[in-house]
XYZ file of C-alpha atoms in Angstrom:
684
model
C -9.278 54.629 -1.316
C -10.390 56.992 -4.062
C -9.316 56.737 -7.657
C -7.345 59.709 -8.909
C -8.119 61.710 -12.013
C -11.878 62.145 -12.017
C -11.845 65.774 -10.866
C -12.167 68.786 -13.170
C -8.737 69.748 -14.361
C -7.943 72.146 -17.183
C -4.829 71.289 -19.135
C -3.086 74.374 -20.419
C 1.502 75.086 -18.172
C 2.739 78.870 -23.798
C 6.821 81.632 -38.124
C 7.726 84.379 -39.226
C 10.794 84.098 -41.472
C 11.987 87.606 -42.062
C 12.246 88.882 -45.591
C 11.517 85.557 -47.287
C 8.791 86.850 -49.601
C 10.564 88.230 -52.640
C 13.025 86.352 -54.744
C 15.637 89.067 -54.367
C 16.335 92.459 -52.881
C 16.444 95.491 -55.162
C 19.962 96.857 -55.320
C 20.025 100.370 -53.821
C 23.637 101.340 -54.318
C 23.916 104.189 -56.820
C 27.565 103.417 -57.223
C 27.056 99.694 -57.783
C 27.914 99.952 -61.455
C 31.160 98.084 -61.326
C 32.394 95.642 -63.953
C 29.665 93.501 -65.418
C 29.891 90.677 -67.888
C 28.927 91.384 -71.445
C 27.072 88.077 -71.501
C 23.436 88.586 -72.377
C 20.425 86.588 -71.204
C 19.749 83.495 -73.223
C 23.389 82.797 -73.976
C 25.776 80.552 -72.135
C 27.774 82.651 -69.707
C 31.494 82.439 -70.227
C 32.434 84.627 -67.290
C 31.929 82.108 -64.474
C 33.465 83.114 -61.165
C 37.216 83.086 -61.340
C 37.452 83.683 -65.094
C 38.068 86.882 -67.000
C 35.125 88.832 -68.376
C 34.642 91.591 -70.912
C 34.220 94.910 -69.118
C 32.021 97.786 -70.230
C 32.467 101.382 -69.137
C 30.839 102.502 -65.873
C 28.750 105.687 -65.696
C 30.631 108.940 -65.218
C 31.087 109.879 -61.515
C 30.076 113.434 -62.360
C 26.646 112.165 -63.373
C 25.923 110.792 -59.888
C 23.113 112.547 -58.035
C 23.710 113.951 -54.549
C 21.080 111.834 -52.753
C 22.431 109.333 -50.176
C 23.045 105.814 -51.458
C 22.122 102.552 -49.783
C 24.541 99.752 -49.037
C 23.016 97.123 -51.256
C 22.999 94.734 -48.284
C 19.682 95.201 -46.667
C 17.575 97.724 -48.567
C 15.272 96.626 -51.278
C 16.070 98.851 -54.315
C 19.232 99.864 -56.083
C 19.813 102.686 -58.468
C 18.031 105.532 -56.687
C 18.862 107.716 -53.771
C 15.313 109.097 -53.581
C 13.004 107.920 -50.832
C 9.249 107.830 -50.621
C 6.768 108.140 -53.454
C 7.267 110.494 -56.337
C 4.995 111.973 -58.974
C 4.088 110.075 -62.066
C 5.509 112.441 -64.650
C 8.350 114.869 -64.998
C 7.693 118.466 -63.893
C 6.452 119.559 -60.506
C 3.757 121.657 -62.125
C 2.228 118.460 -63.546
C 1.613 116.918 -60.129
C -2.033 117.288 -59.228
C -3.274 118.029 -55.760
C -0.138 119.553 -54.202
C -2.306 122.106 -52.493
C -3.892 119.308 -50.450
C -0.629 118.614 -48.637
C 1.167 120.510 -45.874
C 4.069 122.727 -46.921
C 6.565 120.046 -45.791
C 4.827 117.250 -47.698
C 4.406 119.431 -50.760
C 8.095 120.325 -50.689
C 9.041 116.650 -50.490
C 6.803 115.808 -53.420
C 8.239 118.639 -55.486
C 11.788 117.506 -54.714
C 10.981 113.932 -55.673
C 9.311 115.060 -58.849
C 12.374 117.121 -59.726
C 14.632 114.121 -59.112
C 12.482 111.973 -61.389
C 12.451 114.665 -64.007
C 16.266 114.954 -63.951
C 16.608 111.162 -64.171
C 14.192 111.006 -67.085
C 15.875 113.834 -68.920
C 19.348 112.323 -68.454
C 18.121 108.837 -69.361
C 16.560 110.094 -72.560
C 19.978 111.592 -73.423
C 21.552 108.133 -72.981
C 22.992 108.389 -69.436
C 23.159 104.762 -68.152
C 23.261 105.875 -64.504
C 20.021 107.836 -64.980
C 18.462 104.856 -66.763
C 19.202 102.662 -63.740
C 17.964 105.274 -61.293
C 14.735 105.933 -63.182
C 14.038 102.249 -63.845
C 14.601 101.455 -60.181
C 12.362 104.299 -59.064
C 9.559 103.056 -61.305
C 10.114 99.480 -60.140
C 9.742 100.535 -56.523
C 6.521 102.296 -57.436
C 5.231 99.092 -59.071
C 5.307 100.458 -62.612
C 6.869 97.386 -64.208
C 6.030 98.410 -67.771
C 7.635 101.801 -67.308
C 10.715 100.421 -65.518
C 11.634 97.573 -67.834
C 12.847 99.534 -70.905
C 15.083 101.771 -68.766
C 16.600 98.833 -66.885
C 17.190 96.904 -70.130
C 18.858 99.939 -71.619
C 21.067 100.338 -68.515
C 22.284 96.735 -68.537
C 23.564 97.137 -72.088
C 25.945 99.753 -70.630
C 27.258 97.310 -68.028
C 25.343 98.470 -64.934
C 25.239 95.514 -62.540
C 22.642 97.146 -60.259
C 20.339 97.436 -63.265
C 20.930 93.761 -64.043
C 19.968 92.781 -60.513
C 16.865 94.940 -60.546
C 15.869 93.753 -64.002
C 16.063 90.221 -62.616
C 13.705 91.187 -59.819
C 11.286 92.799 -62.280
C 11.256 89.680 -64.454
C 10.770 87.496 -61.388
C 7.722 89.541 -60.468
C 6.388 88.965 -63.964
C 6.924 85.217 -63.540
C 9.881 84.960 -65.928
C 12.105 83.194 -63.395
C 14.599 81.662 -65.827
C 15.389 84.984 -67.511
C 15.500 86.653 -64.077
C 18.107 84.118 -62.956
C 20.239 84.864 -66.015
C 20.349 88.570 -65.183
C 21.044 87.867 -61.535
C 23.894 85.638 -62.588
C 25.252 88.372 -64.821
C 25.172 90.872 -61.969
C 26.509 88.392 -59.427
C 29.496 87.517 -61.600
C 30.185 91.232 -61.818
C 30.281 91.381 -58.010
C 26.729 92.312 -57.006
C 26.034 90.827 -53.569
C 22.245 91.391 -53.828
C 22.234 89.500 -57.126
C 24.257 86.630 -55.667
C 21.764 86.458 -52.808
C 18.801 86.451 -55.205
C 20.423 83.834 -57.423
C 21.179 81.625 -54.405
C 17.590 81.759 -53.277
C 16.401 81.065 -56.809
C 18.469 77.878 -56.896
C 17.214 76.846 -53.465
C 13.622 77.238 -54.624
C 14.512 74.992 -57.555
C 15.999 72.383 -55.186
C 19.584 72.863 -56.403
C 21.141 73.249 -52.955
C 24.824 73.031 -54.003
C 24.359 75.947 -56.445
C 22.295 77.801 -53.859
C 25.037 77.410 -51.261
C 27.711 78.624 -53.706
C 25.931 81.872 -54.559
C 24.657 82.539 -51.047
C 28.184 82.096 -49.758
C 29.397 84.627 -52.356
C 26.872 87.133 -51.019
C 27.570 86.355 -47.361
C 31.325 86.618 -47.661
C 31.025 90.116 -49.088
C 29.106 91.187 -45.972
C 25.593 90.972 -47.379
C 23.296 90.573 -44.375
C 20.437 88.819 -46.167
C 22.900 86.557 -47.910
C 24.431 85.599 -44.565
C 21.005 84.785 -43.140
C 19.927 82.794 -46.205
C 23.176 80.805 -46.134
C 22.749 80.103 -42.414
C 19.172 78.981 -43.024
C 20.293 76.585 -45.745
C 23.113 75.124 -43.629
C 20.820 74.793 -40.635
C 18.223 73.011 -42.772
C 20.909 70.525 -43.805
C 22.201 70.229 -40.222
C 25.656 71.275 -41.395
C 28.313 73.125 -39.490
C 28.657 76.833 -40.035
C 25.032 77.844 -39.655
C 25.646 79.504 -36.309
C 28.528 81.577 -37.690
C 26.361 83.072 -40.424
C 23.344 83.575 -38.162
C 25.662 85.507 -35.877
C 27.038 87.561 -38.780
C 23.534 88.521 -39.901
C 22.351 89.159 -36.333
C 25.285 91.451 -35.623
C 24.136 93.550 -38.585
C 20.616 93.827 -37.198
C 18.791 90.938 -38.881
C 16.048 90.159 -36.377
C 15.190 86.644 -37.585
C 18.881 85.745 -37.459
C 19.061 87.091 -33.912
C 16.040 84.983 -32.967
C 17.455 81.815 -34.499
C 20.826 82.431 -32.869
C 19.050 82.845 -29.529
C 17.343 79.475 -30.034
C 20.699 77.831 -30.714
C 22.185 79.353 -27.548
C 19.136 78.341 -25.498
C 19.346 74.733 -26.740
C 22.980 74.674 -25.581
C 22.000 75.966 -22.166
C 23.600 79.374 -22.717
C 20.616 81.211 -21.291
C 22.388 84.533 -20.725
C 23.520 84.868 -24.350
C 20.173 83.559 -25.577
C 18.423 86.291 -23.624
C 20.647 88.965 -25.177
C 19.758 87.854 -28.702
C 16.081 87.496 -27.836
C 16.176 91.063 -26.574
C 17.809 92.298 -29.787
C 15.233 90.556 -31.972
C 12.319 91.563 -29.750
C 13.455 95.198 -29.793
C 13.051 95.002 -33.581
C 9.452 93.804 -33.149
C 10.098 90.104 -33.679
C 6.947 88.599 -32.226
C 8.267 85.154 -31.361
C 11.409 86.592 -29.815
C 9.260 88.817 -27.603
C 7.192 85.752 -26.650
C 10.294 83.702 -25.791
C 11.804 86.569 -23.854
C 8.585 86.960 -21.908
C 8.541 83.222 -21.144
C 12.143 83.296 -19.965
C 11.468 86.268 -17.685
C 8.284 84.720 -16.306
C 10.125 81.501 -15.450
C 12.538 83.400 -13.258
C 9.787 85.394 -11.595
C 10.161 88.738 -13.375
C 6.494 88.869 -14.266
C 6.217 92.638 -14.727
C 8.800 92.753 -17.520
C 7.531 89.459 -18.913
C 4.084 91.013 -19.195
C 5.469 93.971 -21.129
C 7.087 91.714 -23.718
C 3.988 89.535 -23.943
C 1.976 92.691 -24.549
C 4.380 93.818 -27.291
C 4.130 90.469 -29.074
C 0.376 90.248 -28.545
C -0.201 93.654 -30.088
C 1.808 92.475 -33.107
C -0.558 89.534 -33.502
C 1.225 86.715 -31.623
C -1.660 84.663 -30.248
C 0.469 82.637 -27.845
C 1.765 85.834 -26.277
C -1.799 87.072 -25.845
C -2.646 83.799 -24.112
C 0.418 83.996 -21.830
C -0.392 87.621 -21.000
C -3.905 86.559 -20.043
C -2.577 83.978 -17.595
C -0.409 86.636 -15.948
C -3.426 88.933 -15.678
C -5.520 86.130 -14.194
C -2.827 85.403 -11.603
C -2.816 89.115 -10.748
C -6.581 88.979 -10.203
C -7.644 90.879 -13.327
C -10.045 88.294 -14.727
C -11.815 90.705 -17.091
C -8.620 91.726 -18.895
C -7.452 88.118 -18.906
C -10.675 87.086 -20.614
C -10.217 89.862 -23.195
C -6.760 88.619 -24.189
C -7.792 84.965 -24.088
C -10.659 85.817 -26.414
C -8.325 87.634 -28.797
C -5.889 84.711 -28.776
C -8.649 82.134 -29.216
C -10.122 84.033 -32.148
C -6.631 83.973 -33.695
C -6.578 80.180 -33.426
C -4.889 79.541 -30.072
C -6.425 76.386 -28.601
C -4.933 76.890 -25.144
C -6.660 80.261 -24.866
C -9.961 78.728 -25.962
C -9.569 76.065 -23.264
C -8.866 78.756 -20.678
C -12.020 80.606 -21.694
C -13.969 77.376 -21.460
C -12.675 76.768 -17.939
C -13.528 80.327 -16.967
C -17.126 79.921 -18.072
C -17.359 76.436 -16.558
C -16.359 77.879 -13.167
C -19.201 80.378 -13.514
C -21.642 77.566 -14.257
C -22.075 78.700 -17.881
C -21.746 75.199 -19.301
C -23.058 75.960 -22.793
C -20.561 78.773 -23.320
C -17.801 76.632 -21.822
C -18.674 73.808 -24.215
C -18.553 76.184 -27.175
C -15.036 77.328 -26.278
C -13.843 73.777 -25.656
C -15.098 72.853 -29.116
C -13.260 75.878 -30.512
C -10.078 74.619 -28.848
C -10.587 71.192 -30.390
C -11.155 72.716 -33.827
C -7.884 74.623 -33.372
C -6.115 71.287 -32.968
C -5.803 71.291 -29.174
C -6.816 67.835 -27.992
C -7.196 69.203 -24.463
C -10.512 70.530 -25.761
C -11.861 66.981 -26.060
C -10.609 66.095 -22.578
C -12.207 69.191 -21.093
C -15.460 68.427 -22.887
C -15.313 65.022 -21.233
C -14.827 66.632 -17.826
C -17.727 68.985 -18.488
C -20.048 66.145 -19.449
C -18.942 64.003 -16.505
C -19.603 66.914 -14.154
C -23.139 67.078 -15.514
C -23.649 63.307 -15.125
C -23.659 62.874 -18.910
C -21.387 59.856 -18.643
C -22.077 58.456 -22.102
C -21.000 61.717 -23.746
C -18.080 62.027 -21.335
C -16.869 58.591 -22.385
C -17.007 59.573 -26.056
C -14.908 62.697 -25.492
C -12.453 60.888 -23.251
C -12.017 58.217 -25.898
C -11.425 60.799 -28.611
C -8.711 62.461 -26.552
C -7.253 59.156 -25.339
C -6.926 57.770 -28.867
C -5.055 60.962 -29.755
C -2.549 60.203 -26.992
C -3.940 62.344 -24.168
C -2.769 60.463 -21.077
C -5.093 62.098 -18.539
C -8.046 61.416 -20.807
C -7.011 57.756 -20.896
C -6.893 57.735 -17.087
C -10.282 59.471 -16.827
C -11.775 56.979 -19.292
C -10.437 54.092 -17.212
C -11.909 55.604 -14.022
C -15.280 55.910 -15.764
C -15.142 52.284 -16.916
C -14.096 51.061 -13.472
C -16.896 52.988 -11.792
C -19.423 51.105 -13.853
C -17.775 47.772 -13.021
C -15.731 47.198 -16.172
C -12.358 46.479 -14.564
C -11.161 44.489 -17.580
C -11.864 47.431 -19.885
C -10.339 49.929 -17.479
C -6.979 48.250 -16.886
C -5.552 48.674 -20.431
C -6.384 52.396 -20.369
C -4.809 52.791 -16.939
C -1.714 51.050 -18.276
C -1.594 53.177 -21.412
C -1.930 56.365 -19.376
C 0.670 55.262 -16.826
C 3.183 54.304 -19.507
C 2.654 57.750 -21.056
C 3.556 59.341 -17.732
C 0.266 59.829 -15.895
C 1.013 59.720 -12.159
C -2.672 59.340 -11.299
C -2.949 56.331 -13.592
C 0.042 54.646 -11.915
C -1.599 55.201 -8.526
C -4.913 53.868 -9.818
C -3.190 50.730 -11.079
C -1.863 50.280 -7.555
C -5.435 50.490 -6.232
C -6.604 48.024 -8.888
C -3.967 45.425 -7.977
C -4.437 46.006 -4.246
C -8.157 45.266 -4.688
C -7.158 41.923 -6.215
C -4.788 41.292 -3.295
C -1.817 41.415 -5.682
C 0.403 43.156 -3.136
C 3.676 43.088 -5.071
C 2.172 44.530 -8.262
C 0.267 47.148 -6.267
C 3.400 48.207 -4.413
C 5.395 48.477 -7.646
C 2.855 50.913 -9.099
C 2.608 52.840 -5.837
C 6.393 53.190 -5.776
C 6.391 54.415 -9.364
C 3.759 57.045 -8.626
C 5.468 58.022 -5.365
C 8.779 58.539 -7.166
C 6.980 61.027 -9.430
C 5.654 62.958 -6.424
C 2.206 61.434 -5.864
C 1.411 62.063 -2.181
C -1.191 59.317 -1.702
C 1.048 56.777 -3.421
C 3.919 57.751 -1.108
C 1.574 57.165 1.836
C 0.759 53.642 0.618
C 4.460 52.857 0.210
C 5.105 54.187 3.732
C 2.367 51.958 5.176
C 3.913 48.927 3.450
C 7.368 49.838 4.777
C 6.010 50.245 8.305
C 4.425 46.816 7.988
C 7.843 45.454 6.988
C 9.484 47.160 9.974
C 11.452 49.677 7.873
C 10.609 52.759 9.925
C 13.333 54.934 8.449
C 12.123 54.237 4.909
C 8.562 54.779 6.079
C 9.500 58.137 7.606
C 11.066 59.305 4.340
C 7.930 58.467 2.367
C 5.632 59.909 5.035
C 7.515 63.194 4.871
C 7.073 63.255 1.078
C 3.378 62.436 1.342
C 2.741 64.911 4.165
C 4.654 67.599 2.307
C 2.439 66.863 -0.684
C -0.693 67.566 1.322
C -1.723 64.173 2.680
C -3.387 64.658 6.087
C -3.189 60.938 6.858
C 0.551 60.978 6.167
C 1.007 63.986 8.441
C -0.837 62.171 11.228
C 1.129 58.967 10.782
C 4.392 60.887 10.682
C 3.475 62.603 13.960
C 2.642 59.221 15.513
C 5.919 57.696 14.283
C 7.974 60.567 15.694
C 6.042 60.440 18.965
C 6.625 56.709 19.325
C 10.319 57.179 18.636
C 10.413 59.915 21.283
C 8.906 57.558 23.857
C 11.354 54.808 22.969
C 14.302 57.141 23.369
C 12.918 58.398 26.679
C 12.621 54.802 27.893
C 8.975 55.139 28.715
C 8.240 51.867 27.016
C 4.939 50.253 27.711
C 3.976 52.590 30.551
C 3.564 55.447 28.075
C 1.571 53.207 25.805
C -1.341 53.054 28.215
C -4.311 55.358 28.314
C -3.796 58.936 29.453
C -5.988 60.170 32.337
C -8.733 57.790 31.319
C -8.932 59.185 27.783
C -9.697 56.998 24.771
C -6.641 56.322 22.620
C -6.202 54.510 19.343
C -3.593 52.001 18.279
C -0.847 54.596 18.096
C -1.555 55.705 21.735
C 0.547 58.343 23.521
C -0.314 61.857 24.493
C 3.229 63.105 24.948
C 5.886 63.430 22.297
C 8.223 65.658 20.461
C 7.459 69.186 19.347
C 7.787 68.117 15.728
C 5.213 65.385 16.229
C 2.831 68.019 17.533
C 3.459 70.188 14.489
C 2.563 67.320 12.152
C -0.547 66.497 14.198
C -1.630 70.112 13.960
C -1.065 70.200 10.193
C -3.249 67.097 9.801
C -5.841 68.453 12.234
C -6.180 71.715 10.335
C -6.909 69.650 7.229
C -9.800 68.017 9.076
C -8.087 64.778 10.155
C -10.213 63.596 13.093
C -7.656 61.308 14.751
C -5.110 64.107 14.669
C -7.660 66.421 16.279
C -8.257 63.893 19.052
C -4.508 63.490 19.531
C -4.018 67.247 19.858
C -6.870 67.348 22.394
C -5.177 64.618 24.428
C -1.843 66.440 24.373
C -3.534 69.659 25.492
C -5.390 67.829 28.291
C -2.141 66.278 29.499
C -0.530 69.692 29.875
C -3.652 71.057 31.576
C -4.906 73.273 28.755
C -8.619 72.453 29.036
C -9.722 75.147 26.569
C -7.429 73.909 23.784
C -8.350 70.307 24.535
C -12.054 71.093 24.312
C -11.498 72.955 21.016
C -9.873 69.984 19.311
C -12.223 67.358 20.820
C -15.224 69.369 19.699
C -13.902 69.700 16.138
C -13.323 65.951 15.949
C -16.668 65.126 17.528
C -18.617 67.408 15.228
C -16.875 65.773 12.268
C -18.094 62.334 13.474
C -15.247 61.069 15.651
C -16.606 58.850 18.413
C -13.327 59.116 20.355
C -13.551 62.883 20.109
C -17.147 62.823 21.372
C -16.280 60.519 24.278
C -13.254 62.554 25.364
C -15.206 65.810 25.084
C -17.842 64.228 27.333
C -15.170 63.337 29.916
C -13.823 66.871 29.832
C -17.286 68.405 30.267
C -18.196 66.022 33.086
C -15.061 67.024 35.001
C -16.041 70.656 34.540
C -19.489 69.921 35.985
C -21.424 70.027 32.702
C -22.835 66.505 33.024
C -25.972 67.017 30.874
C -23.893 68.186 27.894
C -21.397 65.415 28.562
C -24.274 62.924 28.341
C -25.209 64.278 24.921
C -21.691 63.627 23.571
C -21.458 60.182 25.248
C -24.777 59.276 23.676
C -23.479 60.282 20.263
C -20.290 58.263 20.799
C -22.185 55.219 22.094
C -24.589 55.310 19.150
C -21.507 55.243 16.904
C -20.247 52.067 18.631
C -18.029 53.398 21.415
C -18.270 50.827 24.231
C -16.791 52.971 27.014
C -19.240 55.780 26.167
C -22.129 53.279 26.474
C -20.734 52.124 29.856
C -20.553 55.750 31.032
C -24.199 56.263 30.057
C -25.125 53.068 31.919
C -23.387 54.290 35.083
C -25.030 57.703 34.721
C -28.496 56.118 34.381
C -27.871 53.866 37.376
C -26.839 56.820 39.546
C -30.046 58.589 38.544
C -32.061 55.495 39.430
C -33.141 54.664 35.890
C -32.199 50.987 36.098
C -34.006 49.967 32.920
C -32.071 52.574 30.932
C -28.897 51.479 32.682
C -29.550 47.891 31.652
C -30.062 48.968 28.015
C -26.778 50.875 27.956
C -24.975 47.943 29.559
C -26.143 45.702 26.732
C -24.842 48.270 24.259
C -21.469 48.374 26.004
C -21.165 44.569 25.974
C -21.938 44.539 22.242
C -19.406 47.276 21.429
C -16.508 46.105 23.616
C -13.608 45.901 23.990
C -13.286 42.907 26.339
C -12.428 44.963 29.415
C -15.451 47.203 28.876
C -17.715 44.207 28.155
C -16.622 42.573 31.410
C -17.338 45.715 33.452
C -20.687 46.139 31.682
C -21.620 42.533 32.473
C -20.904 43.064 36.181
C -22.977 46.235 36.144
C -25.802 44.385 34.373
C -25.809 41.727 37.096
C -25.944 44.398 39.782
C -28.804 46.175 38.039
C -30.759 42.916 37.682
C -30.237 42.169 41.349
C -31.474 45.645 42.199
C -34.484 45.260 39.923
C -35.490 41.868 41.457
C -34.779 42.871 45.027
């Protein structure tokens, strides 16, 4: 019985938190100039939420510019309705290079320059709205020095958007404490972006109660980023309510929230809803959502759509998606494209892809390239790389190196590496060293290791321990282990239990199990038919083994044929016997010949009988000779009779001696009588 686990086997089976970079989002609402506390940075705020505050006048509505305003919930800047990049100074005529742009681009630049010029002019005349708009515009452009004086001037007039944006500017300068004061000022005045920024500031500081308070203020006013940040905090603390806020943010288009909500639904088994949220996030170019969606679709067989989502994620830089796409391409037969995507994924640090590339090159015999990719996989943290290096070395008879790699992987918890290491140790006679590794692998779930432990105990004649391990492996679907359990059950007389295990083993690909199942069903058929011992005899003089019987059920024949097509010699002989019984000489000869050519002495003998009956005695003699040389007593007796008929008594005597030596008793007795007759003839 062969140990399992020493063949080449590649082990393969497939964070991007949105908008978490800045401390806060720039307030875009041009009308967000509502009541703001008069408290200034550096003083103790008296206008905590729920208390009265001193109000300052808001900018005049007539001063508002006609450009569309943002919502303050998801855009990054407040205080300007302009979009895009504007010139650096006031008048259009001062913008250099307008002639280099198309008419449409030049018009846009001129309009933006005019907007900036109007803001600057109004701000210089003391308009607080224009101060906010200009400061925000400069902040978006990255001109912190230019933006700061305008934003500071605007906050003195009570503009809460300016306070929020001033906080962001100070945060970018590294003045986090002063930034937090301005965010607090704006948040108390009702700015949701400021409350969101302040909440995240407190979370960065580790003050989670304060963070939750301000994030909840932002979320409850409908601020999408605030809802997501609150959900993230609650989820981190494993508190109730996270799902509600993820859902609120997702429903407003937050892709990371949609992805996290999908994960929650998937963990609960709500696959349909999970898929919907994955689709929403993936449609917004969320790489991991596209990967998960592709995986979900692939699992249910929709590989074409799965491939499209894998491709989307892969193009956005998701290495695991590139690897999964490559496996789909390989399965479709496009090895070149598969290798391209595996290479891209491996170069991005995906160890599974590097292992796949290694296996690809190993199959082509390019062992050096394969080794390089396996090492790349190992460097990427994929311990399968060490196991595969062990397989590569073992395949090249470099057992010492193979053992080193197997050990490295086994110590890291790789169960198949532990099994392979044990096989290597056992093959060199170190059973004591092998057993602990077999046990470690089996306890970690290696089916092959459980089977190998059964072999180990069986070799020590520890039948109970061997059977326990065989049963464990069989329960996990190991075909050869199921066969061993079936044999034990047959020995105990439990034929129904044996049949169940034989069906499992045969279904798993065991040719021996398929043959034994056919024999069991055939025997049962004879018993039901009442043929009893008469059917157990030889059929038309053909050689039969211990299971005997040429007739049987149709199902038995189907199992024999399955085993025969896998090269099982006894099954081939049995099919030949069944064909001979029904008079199909051609089919019988086909199966006997296959068995004989594979080394079956029964097949060779029966083929000889068939040929002799068809008048091809010389060819029959060739097959009888082969069978007799392999120890088939009846074939030796046939050769003795053939030699005697041809008058070659010395040759007949030699074959008689061979028949006596090979047996069985009946054949030996007939050979002895023939020997006596030959001697009498020789001395006459």
